[in-house]
mmCIF file of C-alpha atoms and ligand atoms in Angstrom:
data_model
loop_
_atom_site.group_PDB
_atom_site.id
_atom_site.type_symbol
_atom_site.label_atom_id
_atom_site.label_comp_id
_atom_site.label_asym_id
_atom_site.label_seq_id
_atom_site.Cartn_x
_atom_site.Cartn_y
_atom_site.Cartn_z
ATOM 1 C CA UNK W 1 0.000 0.000 0.000
ATOM 2 C CA UNK W 2 2.888 2.331 0.755
ATOM 3 C CA UNK W 3 2.930 5.784 2.198
ATOM 4 C CA UNK W 4 -0.389 7.009 0.859
ATOM 5 C CA UNK W 5 -2.999 4.452 1.842
ATOM 6 C CA UNK W 6 -5.876 3.453 -0.389
ATOM 7 C CA UNK W 7 -6.973 6.936 -1.349
ATOM 8 C CA UNK W 8 -3.434 8.048 -2.104
ATOM 9 C CA UNK W 9 -2.992 4.915 -4.157
ATOM 10 C CA UNK W 10 -6.210 5.691 -6.010
ATOM 11 C CA UNK W 11 -4.967 9.218 -6.664
ATOM 12 C CA UNK W 12 -1.696 7.988 -8.156
ATOM 13 C CA UNK W 13 -2.513 8.908 -11.738
ATOM 14 C CA UNK W 14 -3.910 12.295 -10.797
ATOM 15 C CA UNK W 15 -0.887 13.021 -8.608
ATOM 16 C CA UNK W 16 1.612 11.972 -11.255
ATOM 17 C CA UNK W 17 0.061 14.010 -14.019
ATOM 18 C CA UNK W 18 -0.408 17.032 -11.784
ATOM 19 C CA UNK W 19 3.030 16.911 -10.189
ATOM 20 C CA UNK W 20 4.891 16.349 -13.434
ATOM 21 C CA UNK W 21 3.661 19.573 -14.966
ATOM 22 C CA UNK W 22 3.665 21.483 -11.717
ATOM 23 C CA UNK W 23 7.183 20.559 -10.636
ATOM 24 C CA UNK W 24 8.737 21.498 -13.947
ATOM 25 C CA UNK W 25 6.782 24.749 -13.982
ATOM 26 C CA UNK W 26 7.888 25.610 -10.441
ATOM 27 C CA UNK W 27 11.503 24.815 -11.282
ATOM 28 C CA UNK W 28 11.372 27.217 -14.209
ATOM 29 C CA UNK W 29 10.654 30.143 -11.878
ATOM 30 C CA UNK W 30 13.414 31.770 -9.805
ATOM 31 C CA UNK W 31 10.916 33.518 -7.577
ATOM 32 C CA UNK W 32 7.180 33.720 -7.003
ATOM 33 C CA UNK W 33 5.505 36.307 -9.207
ATOM 34 C CA UNK W 34 2.200 36.895 -10.989
ATOM 35 C CA UNK W 35 3.243 34.856 -14.026
ATOM 36 C CA UNK W 36 3.739 31.844 -11.781
ATOM 37 C CA UNK W 37 0.193 32.109 -10.434
ATOM 38 C CA UNK W 38 -1.159 32.412 -13.944
ATOM 39 C CA UNK W 39 0.640 29.252 -15.062
ATOM 40 C CA UNK W 40 -0.443 27.462 -11.930
ATOM 41 C CA UNK W 41 -4.062 28.375 -12.540
ATOM 42 C CA UNK W 42 -3.821 26.959 -16.040
ATOM 43 C CA UNK W 43 -2.309 23.716 -14.790
ATOM 44 C CA UNK W 44 -5.110 23.348 -12.250
ATOM 45 C CA UNK W 45 -7.795 23.971 -14.872
ATOM 46 C CA UNK W 46 -6.149 21.361 -17.123
ATOM 47 C CA UNK W 47 -6.302 18.933 -14.203
ATOM 48 C CA UNK W 48 -10.117 19.082 -14.035
ATOM 49 C CA UNK W 49 -10.107 21.362 -10.986
ATOM 50 C CA UNK W 50 -12.462 23.726 -12.829
ATOM 51 C CA UNK W 51 -12.156 27.448 -13.458
ATOM 52 C CA UNK W 52 -13.955 28.635 -10.314
ATOM 53 C CA UNK W 53 -11.955 26.438 -7.916
ATOM 54 C CA UNK W 54 -8.663 27.093 -9.713
ATOM 55 C CA UNK W 55 -9.051 30.834 -9.489
ATOM 56 C CA UNK W 56 -10.080 30.605 -5.825
ATOM 57 C CA UNK W 57 -7.100 28.427 -4.989
ATOM 58 C CA UNK W 58 -4.740 30.901 -6.640
ATOM 59 C CA UNK W 59 -6.367 33.857 -4.884
ATOM 60 C CA UNK W 60 -5.828 32.162 -1.532
ATOM 61 C CA UNK W 61 -2.259 31.260 -2.433
ATOM 62 C CA UNK W 62 -1.456 34.860 -3.344
ATOM 63 C CA UNK W 63 -2.673 35.891 0.111
ATOM 64 C CA UNK W 64 -0.690 33.245 1.986
ATOM 65 C CA UNK W 65 2.436 34.021 0.011
ATOM 66 C CA UNK W 66 2.129 37.687 0.930
ATOM 67 C CA UNK W 67 1.212 36.984 4.545
ATOM 68 C CA UNK W 68 4.056 34.549 5.119
ATOM 69 C CA UNK W 69 6.584 36.426 2.994
ATOM 70 C CA UNK W 70 7.336 33.391 0.888
ATOM 71 C CA UNK W 71 9.588 33.886 -2.135
ATOM 72 C CA UNK W 72 10.805 30.386 -3.042
ATOM 73 C CA UNK W 73 8.621 28.630 -5.683
ATOM 74 C CA UNK W 74 9.549 25.299 -4.091
ATOM 75 C CA UNK W 75 7.365 26.206 -1.132
ATOM 76 C CA UNK W 76 4.242 26.552 -3.274
ATOM 77 C CA UNK W 77 3.463 22.851 -3.140
ATOM 78 C CA UNK W 78 3.138 22.732 0.620
ATOM 79 C CA UNK W 79 0.979 25.868 0.551
ATOM 80 C CA UNK W 80 -1.203 24.350 -2.146
ATOM 81 C CA UNK W 81 -1.703 21.259 -0.040
ATOM 82 C CA UNK W 82 -2.806 23.313 2.966
ATOM 83 C CA UNK W 83 -5.070 25.520 0.854
ATOM 84 C CA UNK W 84 -6.788 22.629 -0.879
ATOM 85 C CA UNK W 85 -7.204 20.716 2.356
ATOM 86 C CA UNK W 86 -8.899 23.661 4.069
ATOM 87 C CA UNK W 87 -11.118 24.366 1.047
ATOM 88 C CA UNK W 88 -12.379 20.792 1.051
ATOM 89 C CA UNK W 89 -12.972 20.605 4.786
ATOM 90 C CA UNK W 90 -16.408 20.560 6.386
ATOM 91 C CA UNK W 91 -19.636 18.648 5.964
ATOM 92 C CA UNK W 92 -18.081 15.349 4.909
ATOM 93 C CA UNK W 93 -19.620 13.122 7.593
ATOM 94 C CA UNK W 94 -22.941 11.371 7.069
ATOM 95 C CA UNK W 95 -25.771 12.642 9.273
ATOM 96 C CA UNK W 96 -27.528 9.482 10.388
ATOM 97 C CA UNK W 97 -28.489 10.085 14.012
ATOM 98 C CA UNK W 98 -32.129 8.944 13.919
ATOM 99 C CA UNK W 99 -33.302 5.345 13.959
ATOM 100 C CA UNK W 100 -33.938 4.656 11.231
ATOM 101 C CA UNK W 101 -32.082 7.114 9.050
ATOM 102 C CA UNK W 102 -32.358 6.988 5.275
ATOM 103 C CA UNK W 103 -29.829 7.188 2.483
ATOM 104 C CA UNK W 104 -31.169 7.620 -1.031
ATOM 105 C CA UNK W 105 -28.553 6.909 -3.681
ATOM 106 C CA UNK W 106 -29.014 8.591 -7.050
ATOM 107 C CA UNK W 107 -27.041 9.218 -10.236
ATOM 108 C CA UNK W 108 -26.920 8.249 -13.903
ATOM 109 C CA UNK W 109 -26.361 4.708 -15.161
ATOM 110 C CA UNK W 110 -22.999 3.075 -14.655
ATOM 111 C CA UNK W 111 -21.495 5.596 -12.239
ATOM 112 C CA UNK W 112 -21.343 3.000 -9.464
ATOM 113 C CA UNK W 113 -24.532 3.425 -7.395
ATOM 114 C CA UNK W 114 -25.230 -0.224 -6.716
ATOM 115 C CA UNK W 115 -21.594 -1.026 -6.008
ATOM 116 C CA UNK W 116 -21.370 1.970 -3.667
ATOM 117 C CA UNK W 117 -24.465 0.807 -1.783
ATOM 118 C CA UNK W 118 -22.912 -2.611 -1.264
ATOM 119 C CA UNK W 119 -19.700 -1.078 0.060
ATOM 120 C CA UNK W 120 -21.590 1.435 2.191
ATOM 121 C CA UNK W 121 -23.745 -1.298 3.706
ATOM 122 C CA UNK W 122 -20.608 -3.189 4.707
ATOM 123 C CA UNK W 123 -19.031 0.009 6.062
ATOM 124 C CA UNK W 124 -22.044 0.859 8.217
ATOM 125 C CA UNK W 125 -22.498 -2.712 9.361
ATOM 126 C CA UNK W 126 -18.886 -2.756 10.526
ATOM 127 C CA UNK W 127 -19.814 0.228 12.708
ATOM 128 C CA UNK W 128 -22.441 -1.954 14.376
ATOM 129 C CA UNK W 129 -25.434 -0.600 12.476
ATOM 130 C CA UNK W 130 -28.335 -2.699 11.281
ATOM 131 C CA UNK W 131 -28.706 -1.913 7.591
ATOM 132 C CA UNK W 132 -31.536 -2.701 5.203
ATOM 133 C CA UNK W 133 -31.400 -2.165 1.441
ATOM 134 C CA UNK W 134 -34.263 -1.228 -0.889
ATOM 135 C CA UNK W 135 -33.981 -2.398 -4.500
ATOM 136 C CA UNK W 136 -35.786 0.589 -6.008
ATOM 137 C CA UNK W 137 -33.987 0.372 -9.341
ATOM 138 C CA UNK W 138 -36.722 -1.719 -10.882
ATOM 139 C CA UNK W 139 -35.930 -0.665 -14.438
ATOM 140 C CA UNK W 140 -33.818 -3.770 -15.144
ATOM 141 C CA UNK W 141 -34.043 -7.195 -13.476
ATOM 142 C CA UNK W 142 -30.248 -7.358 -13.442
ATOM 143 C CA UNK W 143 -30.115 -4.315 -11.180
ATOM 144 C CA UNK W 144 -32.143 -6.091 -8.500
ATOM 145 C CA UNK W 145 -29.981 -9.217 -8.773
ATOM 146 C CA UNK W 146 -26.809 -7.157 -8.576
ATOM 147 C CA UNK W 147 -27.958 -5.452 -5.370
ATOM 148 C CA UNK W 148 -28.967 -8.817 -3.936
ATOM 149 C CA UNK W 149 -25.452 -10.135 -4.464
ATOM 150 C CA UNK W 150 -24.075 -7.129 -2.590
ATOM 151 C CA UNK W 151 -26.637 -7.564 0.216
ATOM 152 C CA UNK W 152 -25.474 -11.171 0.661
ATOM 153 C CA UNK W 153 -21.851 -10.170 0.532
ATOM 154 C CA UNK W 154 -22.330 -7.451 3.138
ATOM 155 C CA UNK W 155 -24.632 -9.652 5.213
ATOM 156 C CA UNK W 156 -27.589 -7.249 5.298
ATOM 157 C CA UNK W 157 -31.320 -7.532 4.507
ATOM 158 C CA UNK W 158 -32.863 -6.355 1.258
ATOM 159 C CA UNK W 159 -36.422 -5.585 0.188
ATOM 160 C CA UNK W 160 -37.372 -6.094 -3.463
ATOM 161 C CA UNK W 161 -40.315 -6.264 -5.832
ATOM 162 C CA UNK W 162 -40.197 -7.501 -9.406
ATOM 163 C CA UNK W 163 -38.812 -5.792 -12.478
ATOM 164 C CA UNK W 164 -40.978 -2.888 -13.607
ATOM 165 C CA UNK W 165 -42.533 -2.412 -10.143
ATOM 166 C CA UNK W 166 -43.191 1.073 -8.788
ATOM 167 C CA UNK W 167 -39.898 2.218 -7.178
ATOM 168 C CA UNK W 168 -41.772 4.375 -4.645
ATOM 169 C CA UNK W 169 -43.684 1.274 -3.529
ATOM 170 C CA UNK W 170 -40.395 -0.574 -3.021
ATOM 171 C CA UNK W 171 -39.140 2.325 -0.913
ATOM 172 C CA UNK W 172 -42.368 2.346 1.079
ATOM 173 C CA UNK W 173 -42.009 -1.359 1.865
ATOM 174 C CA UNK W 174 -38.343 -0.969 2.730
ATOM 175 C CA UNK W 175 -39.171 1.779 5.222
ATOM 176 C CA UNK W 176 -41.907 -0.375 6.756
ATOM 177 C CA UNK W 177 -39.514 -3.307 7.064
ATOM 178 C CA UNK W 178 -36.903 -1.024 8.626
ATOM 179 C CA UNK W 179 -39.366 0.138 11.260
ATOM 180 C CA UNK W 180 -40.613 -3.389 11.949
ATOM 181 C CA UNK W 181 -37.126 -4.872 12.208
ATOM 182 C CA UNK W 182 -35.553 -2.002 14.115
ATOM 183 C CA UNK W 183 -33.025 -1.127 11.421
ATOM 184 C CA UNK W 184 -30.643 1.793 11.920
ATOM 185 C CA UNK W 185 -30.073 2.729 8.299
ATOM 186 C CA UNK W 186 -32.105 2.248 5.128
ATOM 187 C CA UNK W 187 -30.215 2.540 1.849
ATOM 188 C CA UNK W 188 -32.262 2.772 -1.348
ATOM 189 C CA UNK W 189 -30.922 2.116 -4.819
ATOM 190 C CA UNK W 190 -32.544 3.989 -7.710
ATOM 191 C CA UNK W 191 -32.573 3.772 -11.487
ATOM 192 C CA UNK W 192 -30.120 5.952 -13.368
ATOM 193 C CA UNK W 193 -32.150 6.041 -16.522
ATOM 194 C CA UNK W 194 -35.833 5.973 -17.258
ATOM 195 C CA UNK W 195 -37.587 6.745 -20.504
ATOM 196 C CA UNK W 196 -36.354 10.317 -20.273
ATOM 197 C CA UNK W 197 -34.780 12.738 -17.839
ATOM 198 C CA UNK W 198 -38.032 14.316 -16.695
ATOM 199 C CA UNK W 199 -39.328 10.842 -15.883
ATOM 200 C CA UNK W 200 -36.281 10.139 -13.789
ATOM 201 C CA UNK W 201 -36.456 13.385 -11.848
ATOM 202 C CA UNK W 202 -40.212 12.929 -11.264
ATOM 203 C CA UNK W 203 -39.548 9.440 -9.979
ATOM 204 C CA UNK W 204 -36.885 10.657 -7.559
ATOM 205 C CA UNK W 205 -39.236 13.386 -6.329
ATOM 206 C CA UNK W 206 -41.944 10.803 -5.743
ATOM 207 C CA UNK W 207 -39.550 8.590 -3.768
ATOM 208 C CA UNK W 208 -38.507 11.608 -1.695
ATOM 209 C CA UNK W 209 -42.127 12.401 -0.914
ATOM 210 C CA UNK W 210 -42.701 8.840 0.314
ATOM 211 C CA UNK W 211 -39.655 9.046 2.581
ATOM 212 C CA UNK W 212 -40.666 12.447 3.949
ATOM 213 C CA UNK W 213 -44.213 11.273 4.558
ATOM 214 C CA UNK W 214 -43.282 7.982 6.213
ATOM 215 C CA UNK W 215 -40.346 9.280 8.227
ATOM 216 C CA UNK W 216 -40.820 13.045 8.583
ATOM 217 C CA UNK W 217 -38.297 13.386 11.400
ATOM 218 C CA UNK W 218 -35.653 10.975 10.146
ATOM 219 C CA UNK W 219 -32.182 12.047 9.093
ATOM 220 C CA UNK W 220 -31.962 11.778 5.325
ATOM 221 C CA UNK W 221 -28.965 11.749 3.051
ATOM 222 C CA UNK W 222 -29.428 12.076 -0.685
ATOM 223 C CA UNK W 223 -26.115 10.943 -2.087
ATOM 224 C CA UNK W 224 -25.323 11.655 -5.705
ATOM 225 C CA UNK W 225 -22.844 9.188 -7.159
ATOM 226 C CA UNK W 226 -20.478 10.585 -9.781
ATOM 227 C CA UNK W 227 -17.850 8.816 -11.866
ATOM 228 C CA UNK W 228 -14.525 10.670 -11.562
ATOM 229 C CA UNK W 229 -13.330 9.379 -14.932
ATOM 230 C CA UNK W 230 -15.934 11.571 -16.655
ATOM 231 C CA UNK W 231 -14.314 14.822 -15.479
ATOM 232 C CA UNK W 232 -16.363 17.930 -16.276
ATOM 233 C CA UNK W 233 -19.307 15.756 -17.250
ATOM 234 C CA UNK W 234 -19.530 14.726 -13.604
ATOM 235 C CA UNK W 235 -19.726 18.386 -12.632
ATOM 236 C CA UNK W 236 -22.562 18.924 -15.107
ATOM 237 C CA UNK W 237 -24.449 15.927 -13.741
ATOM 238 C CA UNK W 238 -24.021 17.279 -10.233
ATOM 239 C CA UNK W 239 -25.492 20.590 -11.329
ATOM 240 C CA UNK W 240 -28.572 18.952 -12.887
ATOM 241 C CA UNK W 241 -29.264 16.636 -9.984
ATOM 242 C CA UNK W 242 -28.671 19.386 -7.442
ATOM 243 C CA UNK W 243 -31.397 21.490 -8.988
ATOM 244 C CA UNK W 244 -33.869 18.643 -9.288
ATOM 245 C CA UNK W 245 -33.226 16.467 -6.264
ATOM 246 C CA UNK W 246 -31.654 18.497 -3.451
ATOM 247 C CA UNK W 247 -28.564 16.385 -2.846
ATOM 248 C CA UNK W 248 -26.817 16.371 0.549
ATOM 249 C CA UNK W 249 -23.528 14.852 -0.545
ATOM 250 C CA UNK W 250 -21.434 13.326 -3.283
ATOM 251 C CA UNK W 251 -19.812 9.937 -3.640
ATOM 252 C CA UNK W 252 -17.056 10.162 -6.212
ATOM 253 C CA UNK W 253 -16.255 6.739 -7.645
ATOM 254 C CA UNK W 254 -13.481 5.296 -9.817
ATOM 255 C CA UNK W 255 -10.762 7.604 -8.566
ATOM 256 C CA UNK W 256 -8.480 4.650 -9.162
ATOM 257 C CA UNK W 257 -7.597 4.507 -12.809
ATOM 258 C CA UNK W 258 -8.165 8.176 -13.645
ATOM 259 C CA UNK W 259 -5.992 11.287 -13.704
ATOM 260 C CA UNK W 260 -9.089 13.412 -13.130
ATOM 261 C CA UNK W 261 -9.188 13.369 -9.330
ATOM 262 C CA UNK W 262 -9.001 17.164 -9.364
ATOM 263 C CA UNK W 263 -12.695 17.132 -10.179
ATOM 264 C CA UNK W 264 -13.356 16.849 -6.421
ATOM 265 C CA UNK W 265 -12.411 20.519 -6.128
ATOM 266 C CA UNK W 266 -14.598 21.554 -9.040
ATOM 267 C CA UNK W 267 -17.609 19.829 -7.493
ATOM 268 C CA UNK W 268 -16.988 21.286 -4.074
ATOM 269 C CA UNK W 269 -16.372 24.864 -5.205
ATOM 270 C CA UNK W 270 -18.801 25.111 -8.129
ATOM 271 C CA UNK W 271 -21.676 23.438 -6.362
ATOM 272 C CA UNK W 272 -20.976 23.874 -2.670
ATOM 273 C CA UNK W 273 -21.871 20.250 -2.004
ATOM 274 C CA UNK W 274 -19.533 18.184 0.170
ATOM 275 C CA UNK W 275 -17.899 15.004 -1.087
ATOM 276 C CA UNK W 276 -18.644 12.368 1.575
ATOM 277 C CA UNK W 277 -17.050 9.194 0.187
ATOM 278 C CA UNK W 278 -14.661 8.228 -2.559
ATOM 279 C CA UNK W 279 -14.543 4.943 -4.434
ATOM 280 C CA UNK W 280 -11.083 3.594 -5.179
ATOM 281 C CA UNK W 281 -11.843 0.149 -6.580
ATOM 282 C CA UNK W 282 -14.465 -2.533 -7.040
ATOM 283 C CA UNK W 283 -13.959 -4.423 -3.778
ATOM 284 C CA UNK W 284 -16.012 -4.291 -0.608
ATOM 285 C CA UNK W 285 -13.513 -2.142 1.287
ATOM 286 C CA UNK W 286 -12.784 0.201 -1.616
ATOM 287 C CA UNK W 287 -15.103 2.938 -0.380
ATOM 288 C CA UNK W 288 -13.401 5.449 1.870
ATOM 289 C CA UNK W 289 -14.874 8.272 3.946
ATOM 290 C CA UNK W 290 -13.645 11.470 2.376
ATOM 291 C CA UNK W 291 -10.764 12.963 4.332
ATOM 292 C CA UNK W 292 -9.728 16.407 3.002
ATOM 293 C CA UNK W 293 -6.262 16.309 4.539
ATOM 294 C CA UNK W 294 -5.525 12.847 3.238
ATOM 295 C CA UNK W 295 -6.908 13.810 -0.146
ATOM 296 C CA UNK W 296 -4.742 16.914 -0.413
ATOM 297 C CA UNK W 297 -1.702 14.886 0.633
ATOM 298 C CA UNK W 298 -2.563 12.322 -2.032
ATOM 299 C CA UNK W 299 -2.519 15.081 -4.629
ATOM 300 C CA UNK W 300 0.542 17.059 -3.626
ATOM 301 C CA UNK W 301 2.881 14.940 -1.490
ATOM 302 C CA UNK W 302 6.084 13.595 -2.967
ATOM 303 C CA UNK W 303 6.247 9.791 -3.213
HETATM 304 P P1 GDP P 1 -24.797 1.901 -11.348
HETATM 305 O O1 GDP P 1 -25.366 1.684 -12.706
HETATM 306 O O2 GDP P 1 -24.686 3.350 -11.021
HETATM 307 O O3 GDP P 1 -25.509 1.150 -10.275
HETATM 308 O O4 GDP P 1 -23.289 1.356 -11.381
HETATM 309 P P2 GDP P 1 -22.688 -0.031 -10.859
HETATM 310 O O5 GDP P 1 -22.661 -0.067 -9.375
HETATM 311 O O6 GDP P 1 -23.391 -1.154 -11.535
HETATM 312 O O7 GDP P 1 -21.187 0.091 -11.340
HETATM 313 C C1 GDP P 1 -20.807 0.162 -12.694
HETATM 314 C C2 GDP P 1 -19.394 -0.379 -12.832
HETATM 315 O O8 GDP P 1 -18.462 0.478 -12.177
HETATM 316 C C3 GDP P 1 -19.204 -1.758 -12.198
HETATM 317 O O9 GDP P 1 -18.425 -2.538 -13.059
HETATM 318 C C4 GDP P 1 -18.458 -1.464 -10.904
HETATM 319 O O10 GDP P 1 -17.663 -2.534 -10.481
HETATM 320 C C5 GDP P 1 -17.615 -0.268 -11.307
HETATM 321 N N1 GDP P 1 -17.208 0.568 -10.161
HETATM 322 C C6 GDP P 1 -18.002 1.142 -9.222
HETATM 323 N N2 GDP P 1 -17.283 1.866 -8.344
HETATM 324 C C7 GDP P 1 -15.987 1.749 -8.720
HETATM 325 C C8 GDP P 1 -14.738 2.294 -8.208
HETATM 326 O O11 GDP P 1 -14.665 3.040 -7.228
HETATM 327 N N3 GDP P 1 -13.613 1.941 -8.896
HETATM 328 C C9 GDP P 1 -13.646 1.139 -9.992
HETATM 329 N N4 GDP P 1 -12.491 0.868 -10.609
HETATM 330 N N5 GDP P 1 -14.783 0.628 -10.501
HETATM 331 C C10 GDP P 1 -15.939 0.926 -9.871
HETATM 332 MG MG1 MG P 2 -27.247 0.010 -10.373
#
């Protein structure tokens, strides 16, 4: 595993691509000046950090450099790490105090919703929580089977209906089962694609209404799953779902195998929604609670 742990390992490609360009740029400057910040901003934008976040990072760096009287470009990396870590901090823990609490998992097809639910169920179970899954992606039979495999693997209960069933009815039954069985956390899978986008958003709204009606005082997390390999596309998806579905957090999957890990910053700064978990592989323990400090170290620390 080495120095960086799983997340650092998952960020390897992002770190290498970012550090290669950044180190040679920093070496080409004898001192810190405005041209350096401009080049840095460009490098960040090229690394999927997004224009808003990149310009904010550089603004903060300019301030710290002035404040601390720093002149050596070699010190920029450490400053960047601190800046990014503090920008990403806050709001990353799941709010699941009530019994039961509900997590609704949404996002487009193939981003990793079902896999994330399986990993999350195992994660919460390991914390001593009784978890129950709702197979509310009824669009394809395979989706229900896939979630069932994960439920078995994680050793948790699952509620299902048949293919084509009303997803809101599945959620209703899952909530009832959770109450009857004294579950701590309900996690509901959802379809990523229906006949069209309006359909999908209407469906999610209907599911939300059922949850709010059945458990008005419960803690609810609406987690949007995004695939890091899609870069700016992930940011666009976040924007659409944020408007339609009121998300409380992001799970960013497939950080392993992409150089686009910088997209975490774009999502956080453009949308003001916290990243709560990151996926760094397909295995059960490849979902990690998002740790801003560890993440920043994974981006900017030397191997
Ligand atoms: P869904 O359609 O959103 O439910 O997506 P799935 O959970 O079915 O996942 C789609 C594919 O992405 C599967 O092959 C998963 O194994 C894979 N996947 C999910 N999360 C990760 C991750 O963090 N890393 C990697 N490498 N693959 C992942
Ligand atoms: Mg799925």
